[in-house]
């Protein structure tokens, strides 16, 4: 029994040893098997991915922004282009580096930017942002030198030469060209899907904005190999940036220059069109601005100076004002086309018309005696046109006003265009507590006053329809083929006698009526119409629209001066004359 008992623990010990050996082997096999499987997984199954990560750790992609296309006038003269400028960029990993805050403050001081603005910019981009973060443009030689002196400390800062927008003639045609500026955060979120990046420049106004997608081009980049310290070892390749398209405009730089010179510092606008196809030859607006200021950082002082001018970013050619007597073209059209007042109509004129207790006065306060359409246009008789309007009714006036393009957008490729207003009964009821249209409203409309407003561009389109024998054109700024231009014309289907009567009336305005100041030995015989709009409590607005030559029109010019005082024939007509003189001198 003792022997048996003494052997029992031995046998059990041996059993436990034999059991332990296989268990250790199993654990070892599992451990080494797991390591082997992991190595296999990393080398075989995830080898490509890990290789990519390794490549990313030793390579840098330096993005190359596209060069923006130029903007040219119809003769190929450069209106907007680019010039070289040094810029500073930051690698996204910079703000995770040791001593970032200290280095950030030094960088900000060198670049003359706010340190917290710099911090915000890199945080918004994020650690994994795929491109360099632009932090400053237009570096001075002193700033470049200072950054180079800190190169070992600022390994994550890059200096590169790039292109910035440049307008060779300053504020010339600023409202047409517009300007460029850096995307704000909201715009960036909207345009990320189209390939825009933090710090990208975008067209903010005018042609720069309207043709952004073509002017912009596409990003490219350089692939570089770097060492652990971020130093470049070698160049690995390049995907060249794609140049943006050049945009050729219908604008004639010489005519534009003449329009801006004529307008001077008067608040207003001058528009010149080719009446046959709607090509915009000139569009001047004052006050104006120099778009070059937005290619750099706009200081508070510069912004205050701009605003002191009275909102220079408003294009006065696209703002609406009472059209005054230029609207009498519409009234005469309605009279003749309705059949109620044929071309041979003669009406008495008076010191005033009395409608519903309101007196609508003749501008000369005495009347002109009996007049027909031609003489009534020549002398701009209010009482003649008031009777026409009253006779045909508001609906007929509204119909023809809208046919000429008033009360709706022209469709020009510029932001900020207003439609003006051709009011009707429904509009008045909505805006005046259900008070409907009255005869007085019709008479007011017939002389271009009351609720009626139109832009200088719309009035130029109206004059073009008379000049080209009855077609409403679509004004445009980009050169297109003649077939496209013709397709955009809308036939108003005016009677030949209606056209002829209005044309003769507009010729009489210049020949011996209110528009004689258009006459010049440097201008072929032309036709036109003045307008003087009451604008209390300020001085009156003045208008003049004209076309020439009378027998085969090539150009329409409309001038508008806000609160200028005086009359359209004395104030605005000379502005039109200056532009036409320049145009026809250039032709010679």
mmCIF file of C-alpha atoms in Angstrom, residues 43-347:
data_model
loop_
_atom_site.group_PDB
_atom_site.id
_atom_site.type_symbol
_atom_site.label_atom_id
_atom_site.label_comp_id
_atom_site.label_asym_id
_atom_site.label_seq_id
_atom_site.Cartn_x
_atom_site.Cartn_y
_atom_site.Cartn_z
ATOM 1 C CA UNK A 43 3.461 42.184 -46.529
ATOM 2 C CA UNK A 44 1.064 40.522 -48.900
ATOM 3 C CA UNK A 45 -2.482 41.631 -48.299
ATOM 4 C CA UNK A 46 -1.729 45.231 -47.206
ATOM 5 C CA UNK A 47 1.617 45.606 -48.892
ATOM 6 C CA UNK A 48 0.425 48.068 -51.504
ATOM 7 C CA UNK A 49 -1.317 50.211 -48.905
ATOM 8 C CA UNK A 50 1.681 50.272 -46.587
ATOM 9 C CA UNK A 51 3.954 51.067 -49.494
ATOM 10 C CA UNK A 52 1.665 53.989 -50.328
ATOM 11 C CA UNK A 53 1.867 55.233 -46.747
ATOM 12 C CA UNK A 54 5.646 54.909 -46.807
ATOM 13 C CA UNK A 55 5.747 56.850 -50.076
ATOM 14 C CA UNK A 56 3.549 59.529 -48.565
ATOM 15 C CA UNK A 57 5.891 59.854 -45.611
ATOM 16 C CA UNK A 58 8.854 60.522 -47.914
ATOM 17 C CA UNK A 59 7.141 62.489 -50.690
ATOM 18 C CA UNK A 60 5.449 65.821 -50.847
ATOM 19 C CA UNK A 61 2.961 67.074 -53.422
ATOM 20 C CA UNK A 62 3.462 70.787 -53.961
ATOM 21 C CA UNK A 63 0.249 72.047 -55.601
ATOM 22 C CA UNK A 64 0.644 74.501 -58.473
ATOM 23 C CA UNK A 65 -2.351 76.820 -58.912
ATOM 24 C CA UNK A 66 -3.629 77.492 -62.412
ATOM 25 C CA UNK A 67 -2.839 80.746 -64.182
ATOM 26 C CA UNK A 68 -6.021 82.700 -64.764
ATOM 27 C CA UNK A 69 -6.977 83.535 -68.336
ATOM 28 C CA UNK A 70 -6.707 87.134 -69.557
ATOM 29 C CA UNK A 71 -9.599 89.432 -70.463
ATOM 30 C CA UNK A 72 -9.245 91.303 -73.753
ATOM 31 C CA UNK A 73 -11.189 93.995 -75.572
ATOM 32 C CA UNK A 74 -12.575 93.412 -79.078
ATOM 33 C CA UNK A 75 -9.246 94.479 -80.634
ATOM 34 C CA UNK A 76 -7.200 92.166 -78.402
ATOM 35 C CA UNK A 77 -6.020 94.839 -75.956
ATOM 36 C CA UNK A 78 -5.340 93.395 -72.504
ATOM 37 C CA UNK A 79 -7.788 94.594 -69.862
ATOM 38 C CA UNK A 80 -7.019 92.030 -67.146
ATOM 39 C CA UNK A 81 -4.009 89.732 -66.854
ATOM 40 C CA UNK A 82 -1.581 88.355 -64.239
ATOM 41 C CA UNK A 83 1.763 89.323 -62.804
ATOM 42 C CA UNK A 84 4.307 87.449 -60.701
ATOM 43 C CA UNK A 85 4.264 87.646 -56.930
ATOM 44 C CA UNK A 86 5.883 85.693 -54.091
ATOM 45 C CA UNK A 87 3.589 83.899 -51.654
ATOM 46 C CA UNK A 88 4.110 82.001 -48.398
ATOM 47 C CA UNK A 89 2.569 78.590 -47.720
ATOM 48 C CA UNK A 90 2.464 76.286 -44.718
ATOM 49 C CA UNK A 91 2.457 72.499 -44.620
ATOM 50 C CA UNK A 92 -0.604 71.263 -42.652
ATOM 51 C CA UNK A 93 1.541 69.269 -40.196
ATOM 52 C CA UNK A 94 3.275 72.437 -39.040
ATOM 53 C CA UNK A 95 0.997 73.259 -36.136
ATOM 54 C CA UNK A 96 1.563 69.825 -34.577
ATOM 55 C CA UNK A 97 5.313 70.385 -34.425
ATOM 56 C CA UNK A 98 7.390 71.254 -31.378
ATOM 57 C CA UNK A 99 7.577 75.022 -30.645
ATOM 58 C CA UNK A 100 4.688 75.688 -33.045
ATOM 59 C CA UNK A 101 3.239 78.576 -31.004
ATOM 60 C CA UNK A 102 6.589 80.319 -30.761
ATOM 61 C CA UNK A 103 7.295 79.808 -34.477
ATOM 62 C CA UNK A 104 3.763 80.832 -35.413
ATOM 63 C CA UNK A 105 4.177 84.177 -33.668
ATOM 64 C CA UNK A 106 7.494 84.829 -35.417
ATOM 65 C CA UNK A 107 6.016 83.929 -38.818
ATOM 66 C CA UNK A 108 3.007 86.173 -38.191
ATOM 67 C CA UNK A 109 5.261 89.080 -37.218
ATOM 68 C CA UNK A 110 7.387 88.666 -40.356
ATOM 69 C CA UNK A 111 4.353 88.481 -42.616
ATOM 70 C CA UNK A 112 2.498 91.272 -40.798
ATOM 71 C CA UNK A 113 -0.573 89.128 -40.158
ATOM 72 C CA UNK A 114 -2.461 88.351 -36.973
ATOM 73 C CA UNK A 115 -1.146 85.253 -35.186
ATOM 74 C CA UNK A 116 -4.640 84.122 -34.205
ATOM 75 C CA UNK A 117 -5.844 84.493 -37.806
ATOM 76 C CA UNK A 118 -2.941 82.279 -38.854
ATOM 77 C CA UNK A 119 -3.866 79.747 -36.160
ATOM 78 C CA UNK A 120 -7.487 79.732 -37.289
ATOM 79 C CA UNK A 121 -6.507 79.199 -40.911
ATOM 80 C CA UNK A 122 -4.339 76.129 -40.244
ATOM 81 C CA UNK A 123 -6.901 74.630 -37.864
ATOM 82 C CA UNK A 124 -9.678 75.063 -40.432
ATOM 83 C CA UNK A 125 -7.522 73.306 -43.013
ATOM 84 C CA UNK A 126 -6.728 70.462 -40.592
ATOM 85 C CA UNK A 127 -3.768 68.175 -40.046
ATOM 86 C CA UNK A 128 -4.651 65.975 -43.014
ATOM 87 C CA UNK A 129 -5.267 68.788 -45.496
ATOM 88 C CA UNK A 130 -3.921 67.492 -48.845
ATOM 89 C CA UNK A 131 -2.289 70.719 -50.031
ATOM 90 C CA UNK A 132 -0.137 73.565 -48.864
ATOM 91 C CA UNK A 133 -2.027 76.215 -46.909
ATOM 92 C CA UNK A 134 -1.580 79.714 -48.360
ATOM 93 C CA UNK A 135 -0.863 82.183 -45.549
ATOM 94 C CA UNK A 136 0.382 85.370 -47.266
ATOM 95 C CA UNK A 137 0.672 86.870 -50.733
ATOM 96 C CA UNK A 138 2.754 89.673 -52.233
ATOM 97 C CA UNK A 139 5.795 89.077 -50.044
ATOM 98 C CA UNK A 140 8.310 91.901 -49.938
ATOM 99 C CA UNK A 141 12.043 91.221 -50.432
ATOM 100 C CA UNK A 142 12.537 91.906 -46.714
ATOM 101 C CA UNK A 143 9.908 89.300 -45.755
ATOM 102 C CA UNK A 144 11.442 86.703 -48.068
ATOM 103 C CA UNK A 145 14.894 87.340 -46.590
ATOM 104 C CA UNK A 146 13.583 87.056 -43.035
ATOM 105 C CA UNK A 147 11.846 83.737 -43.742
ATOM 106 C CA UNK A 148 15.002 82.375 -45.374
ATOM 107 C CA UNK A 149 17.022 83.328 -42.292
ATOM 108 C CA UNK A 150 14.710 81.153 -40.199
ATOM 109 C CA UNK A 151 14.709 78.322 -42.743
ATOM 110 C CA UNK A 152 16.109 75.665 -40.389
ATOM 111 C CA UNK A 153 13.516 76.637 -37.809
ATOM 112 C CA UNK A 154 10.644 76.949 -40.303
ATOM 113 C CA UNK A 155 11.015 73.722 -42.279
ATOM 114 C CA UNK A 156 7.267 73.641 -42.826
ATOM 115 C CA UNK A 157 7.115 77.057 -44.490
ATOM 116 C CA UNK A 158 7.400 77.250 -48.285
ATOM 117 C CA UNK A 159 7.937 80.325 -50.477
ATOM 118 C CA UNK A 160 6.813 80.113 -54.067
ATOM 119 C CA UNK A 161 6.425 82.502 -56.962
ATOM 120 C CA UNK A 162 2.921 82.617 -58.406
ATOM 121 C CA UNK A 163 0.546 84.809 -60.338
ATOM 122 C CA UNK A 164 -1.848 87.445 -59.029
ATOM 123 C CA UNK A 165 -4.539 89.326 -60.909
ATOM 124 C CA UNK A 166 -3.473 92.593 -62.473
ATOM 125 C CA UNK A 167 -5.517 95.296 -64.171
ATOM 126 C CA UNK A 168 -3.048 97.391 -66.211
ATOM 127 C CA UNK A 169 -5.320 100.446 -66.409
ATOM 128 C CA UNK A 170 -6.480 100.580 -62.796
ATOM 129 C CA UNK A 171 -10.148 101.501 -62.441
ATOM 130 C CA UNK A 172 -10.726 101.381 -66.211
ATOM 131 C CA UNK A 173 -13.927 99.408 -66.974
ATOM 132 C CA UNK A 174 -14.001 98.206 -63.368
ATOM 133 C CA UNK A 175 -17.738 97.505 -63.331
ATOM 134 C CA UNK A 176 -17.410 95.360 -66.448
ATOM 135 C CA UNK A 177 -14.265 93.470 -65.473
ATOM 136 C CA UNK A 178 -15.033 93.106 -61.765
ATOM 137 C CA UNK A 179 -12.319 91.810 -59.460
ATOM 138 C CA UNK A 180 -10.965 88.637 -57.848
ATOM 139 C CA UNK A 181 -10.517 87.710 -54.225
ATOM 140 C CA UNK A 182 -9.854 84.758 -51.948
ATOM 141 C CA UNK A 183 -12.724 82.364 -51.250
ATOM 142 C CA UNK A 184 -14.368 82.808 -47.885
ATOM 143 C CA UNK A 185 -15.255 79.756 -45.799
ATOM 144 C CA UNK A 186 -18.855 79.638 -47.014
ATOM 145 C CA UNK A 187 -17.833 79.808 -50.670
ATOM 146 C CA UNK A 188 -15.202 77.131 -50.082
ATOM 147 C CA UNK A 189 -17.801 74.732 -48.697
ATOM 148 C CA UNK A 190 -20.012 75.362 -51.726
ATOM 149 C CA UNK A 191 -17.241 74.873 -54.272
ATOM 150 C CA UNK A 192 -15.120 72.063 -52.813
ATOM 151 C CA UNK A 193 -16.813 69.583 -55.105
ATOM 152 C CA UNK A 194 -15.619 71.625 -58.097
ATOM 153 C CA UNK A 195 -11.982 71.357 -57.077
ATOM 154 C CA UNK A 196 -11.598 74.631 -55.169
ATOM 155 C CA UNK A 197 -9.165 74.697 -52.253
ATOM 156 C CA UNK A 198 -8.420 76.804 -49.209
ATOM 157 C CA UNK A 199 -6.856 80.075 -50.344
ATOM 158 C CA UNK A 200 -8.135 79.830 -53.926
ATOM 159 C CA UNK A 201 -8.891 83.061 -55.742
ATOM 160 C CA UNK A 202 -12.273 83.440 -57.420
ATOM 161 C CA UNK A 203 -14.037 86.050 -59.546
ATOM 162 C CA UNK A 204 -16.161 88.191 -57.246
ATOM 163 C CA UNK A 205 -17.865 90.572 -59.670
ATOM 164 C CA UNK A 206 -18.304 91.436 -63.339
ATOM 165 C CA UNK A 207 -16.811 89.316 -66.119
ATOM 166 C CA UNK A 208 -14.387 87.798 -63.595
ATOM 167 C CA UNK A 209 -17.380 86.249 -61.847
ATOM 168 C CA UNK A 210 -19.588 85.633 -64.889
ATOM 169 C CA UNK A 211 -16.914 83.619 -66.708
ATOM 170 C CA UNK A 212 -15.175 82.168 -63.635
ATOM 171 C CA UNK A 213 -15.373 78.548 -64.829
ATOM 172 C CA UNK A 214 -13.518 79.364 -68.058
ATOM 173 C CA UNK A 215 -11.040 81.907 -66.723
ATOM 174 C CA UNK A 216 -9.971 79.768 -63.764
ATOM 175 C CA UNK A 217 -8.071 76.833 -65.309
ATOM 176 C CA UNK A 218 -7.118 73.665 -63.348
ATOM 177 C CA UNK A 219 -4.648 72.891 -60.569
ATOM 178 C CA UNK A 220 -1.438 70.947 -61.142
ATOM 179 C CA UNK A 221 1.410 69.941 -58.827
ATOM 180 C CA UNK A 222 5.045 68.919 -58.279
ATOM 181 C CA UNK A 223 5.959 65.595 -56.648
ATOM 182 C CA UNK A 224 9.117 65.817 -54.511
ATOM 183 C CA UNK A 225 11.071 63.312 -52.394
ATOM 184 C CA UNK A 226 12.087 64.612 -48.956
ATOM 185 C CA UNK A 227 14.178 63.310 -46.075
ATOM 186 C CA UNK A 228 13.114 62.989 -42.441
ATOM 187 C CA UNK A 229 13.812 66.667 -41.865
ATOM 188 C CA UNK A 230 11.567 67.719 -44.686
ATOM 189 C CA UNK A 231 14.450 68.703 -46.981
ATOM 190 C CA UNK A 232 14.005 68.084 -50.687
ATOM 191 C CA UNK A 233 16.123 65.247 -52.041
ATOM 192 C CA UNK A 234 14.928 65.059 -55.631
ATOM 193 C CA UNK A 235 12.222 65.983 -58.064
ATOM 194 C CA UNK A 236 9.889 63.062 -58.925
ATOM 195 C CA UNK A 237 7.543 64.507 -61.518
ATOM 196 C CA UNK A 238 4.969 67.150 -62.399
ATOM 197 C CA UNK A 239 1.336 67.439 -63.388
ATOM 198 C CA UNK A 240 1.284 70.867 -65.079
ATOM 199 C CA UNK A 241 -1.453 73.305 -64.116
ATOM 200 C CA UNK A 242 -3.898 74.042 -66.922
ATOM 201 C CA UNK A 243 -4.069 77.640 -68.095
ATOM 202 C CA UNK A 244 -7.482 79.329 -67.945
ATOM 203 C CA UNK A 245 -9.133 80.512 -71.147
ATOM 204 C CA UNK A 246 -8.776 84.071 -72.407
ATOM 205 C CA UNK A 247 -12.090 85.909 -72.740
ATOM 206 C CA UNK A 248 -12.471 88.380 -75.612
ATOM 207 C CA UNK A 249 -15.077 91.054 -74.964
ATOM 208 C CA UNK A 250 -17.213 93.203 -77.240
ATOM 209 C CA UNK A 251 -15.903 96.273 -75.410
ATOM 210 C CA UNK A 252 -13.874 98.745 -77.458
ATOM 211 C CA UNK A 253 -11.231 100.107 -75.071
ATOM 212 C CA UNK A 254 -11.065 103.453 -76.881
ATOM 213 C CA UNK A 255 -14.839 103.968 -76.783
ATOM 214 C CA UNK A 256 -14.862 102.888 -73.128
ATOM 215 C CA UNK A 257 -12.151 105.433 -72.376
ATOM 216 C CA UNK A 258 -14.193 108.168 -74.077
ATOM 217 C CA UNK A 259 -17.311 107.187 -72.085
ATOM 218 C CA UNK A 260 -15.461 107.312 -68.781
ATOM 219 C CA UNK A 261 -13.893 110.662 -69.677
ATOM 220 C CA UNK A 262 -17.290 112.095 -70.668
ATOM 221 C CA UNK A 263 -18.953 110.913 -67.453
ATOM 222 C CA UNK A 264 -16.107 112.232 -65.318
ATOM 223 C CA UNK A 265 -17.105 112.529 -61.676
ATOM 224 C CA UNK A 266 -20.842 112.758 -62.326
ATOM 225 C CA UNK A 267 -22.761 110.028 -60.550
ATOM 226 C CA UNK A 268 -24.376 108.103 -63.366
ATOM 227 C CA UNK A 269 -23.694 105.861 -66.329
ATOM 228 C CA UNK A 270 -23.064 105.786 -70.073
ATOM 229 C CA UNK A 271 -23.856 102.731 -72.206
ATOM 230 C CA UNK A 272 -22.887 102.236 -75.854
ATOM 231 C CA UNK A 273 -24.321 99.352 -77.911
ATOM 232 C CA UNK A 274 -24.131 98.076 -81.437
ATOM 233 C CA UNK A 275 -27.874 98.367 -82.184
ATOM 234 C CA UNK A 276 -27.775 95.603 -84.769
ATOM 235 C CA UNK A 277 -26.651 92.800 -82.484
ATOM 236 C CA UNK A 278 -26.548 94.044 -78.878
ATOM 237 C CA UNK A 279 -22.761 94.006 -78.486
ATOM 238 C CA UNK A 280 -21.772 96.305 -75.613
ATOM 239 C CA UNK A 281 -19.130 98.739 -76.869
ATOM 240 C CA UNK A 282 -18.807 100.645 -73.609
ATOM 241 C CA UNK A 283 -20.345 100.721 -70.142
ATOM 242 C CA UNK A 284 -19.095 103.445 -67.826
ATOM 243 C CA UNK A 285 -20.287 103.945 -64.249
ATOM 244 C CA UNK A 286 -19.316 106.417 -61.556
ATOM 245 C CA UNK A 287 -18.304 106.241 -58.744
ATOM 246 C CA UNK A 288 -15.791 103.514 -59.515
ATOM 247 C CA UNK A 289 -12.879 101.630 -57.917
ATOM 248 C CA UNK A 290 -9.496 100.095 -58.723
ATOM 249 C CA UNK A 291 -9.879 96.274 -58.824
ATOM 250 C CA UNK A 292 -6.132 95.890 -58.173
ATOM 251 C CA UNK A 293 -6.721 96.620 -54.493
ATOM 252 C CA UNK A 294 -8.398 93.231 -54.125
ATOM 253 C CA UNK A 295 -5.367 91.430 -55.495
ATOM 254 C CA UNK A 296 -3.659 92.399 -52.223
ATOM 255 C CA UNK A 297 -4.939 92.657 -48.685
ATOM 256 C CA UNK A 298 -7.516 95.442 -48.386
ATOM 257 C CA UNK A 299 -6.702 97.655 -45.425
ATOM 258 C CA UNK A 300 -9.346 99.272 -43.228
ATOM 259 C CA UNK A 301 -8.248 102.698 -44.458
ATOM 260 C CA UNK A 302 -8.620 101.692 -48.111
ATOM 261 C CA UNK A 303 -12.084 100.275 -47.477
ATOM 262 C CA UNK A 304 -13.195 103.472 -45.720
ATOM 263 C CA UNK A 305 -11.926 105.561 -48.638
ATOM 264 C CA UNK A 306 -13.934 103.432 -51.068
ATOM 265 C CA UNK A 307 -17.142 103.651 -49.083
ATOM 266 C CA UNK A 308 -16.759 107.413 -48.748
ATOM 267 C CA UNK A 309 -17.378 107.657 -52.495
ATOM 268 C CA UNK A 310 -20.936 106.364 -52.088
ATOM 269 C CA UNK A 311 -20.825 102.633 -52.857
ATOM 270 C CA UNK A 312 -18.556 102.495 -55.911
ATOM 271 C CA UNK A 313 -19.359 98.804 -56.493
ATOM 272 C CA UNK A 314 -22.867 99.568 -57.784
ATOM 273 C CA UNK A 315 -22.974 99.515 -61.560
ATOM 274 C CA UNK A 316 -25.173 102.515 -62.320
ATOM 275 C CA UNK A 317 -25.837 101.186 -65.824
ATOM 276 C CA UNK A 318 -27.771 98.308 -64.211
ATOM 277 C CA UNK A 319 -29.721 100.345 -61.648
ATOM 278 C CA UNK A 320 -33.248 101.575 -62.362
ATOM 279 C CA UNK A 321 -34.524 105.150 -62.379
ATOM 280 C CA UNK A 322 -37.599 106.935 -63.804
ATOM 281 C CA UNK A 323 -36.919 107.029 -67.583
ATOM 282 C CA UNK A 324 -38.710 110.366 -68.029
ATOM 283 C CA UNK A 325 -39.379 111.458 -71.614
ATOM 284 C CA UNK A 326 -37.263 108.720 -73.195
ATOM 285 C CA UNK A 327 -40.328 106.550 -72.423
ATOM 286 C CA UNK A 328 -42.371 108.562 -74.938
ATOM 287 C CA UNK A 329 -41.025 106.167 -77.586
ATOM 288 C CA UNK A 330 -43.165 103.489 -75.885
ATOM 289 C CA UNK A 331 -46.180 105.796 -75.650
ATOM 290 C CA UNK A 332 -46.033 106.662 -79.345
ATOM 291 C CA UNK A 333 -45.658 102.985 -80.248
ATOM 292 C CA UNK A 334 -48.770 102.128 -78.214
ATOM 293 C CA UNK A 335 -50.706 104.970 -79.813
ATOM 294 C CA UNK A 336 -49.966 103.954 -83.403
ATOM 295 C CA UNK A 337 -49.967 100.169 -82.966
ATOM 296 C CA UNK A 338 -53.339 100.269 -81.181
ATOM 297 C CA UNK A 339 -54.864 102.004 -84.190
ATOM 298 C CA UNK A 340 -56.453 104.653 -81.988
ATOM 299 C CA UNK A 341 -53.900 107.316 -82.881
ATOM 300 C CA UNK A 342 -52.508 106.742 -86.389
ATOM 301 C CA UNK A 343 -49.286 108.396 -87.618
ATOM 302 C CA UNK A 344 -51.111 111.464 -88.949
ATOM 303 C CA UNK A 345 -52.728 112.264 -85.580
ATOM 304 C CA UNK A 346 -52.744 115.957 -84.531
ATOM 305 C CA UNK A 347 -53.561 116.875 -80.921
#
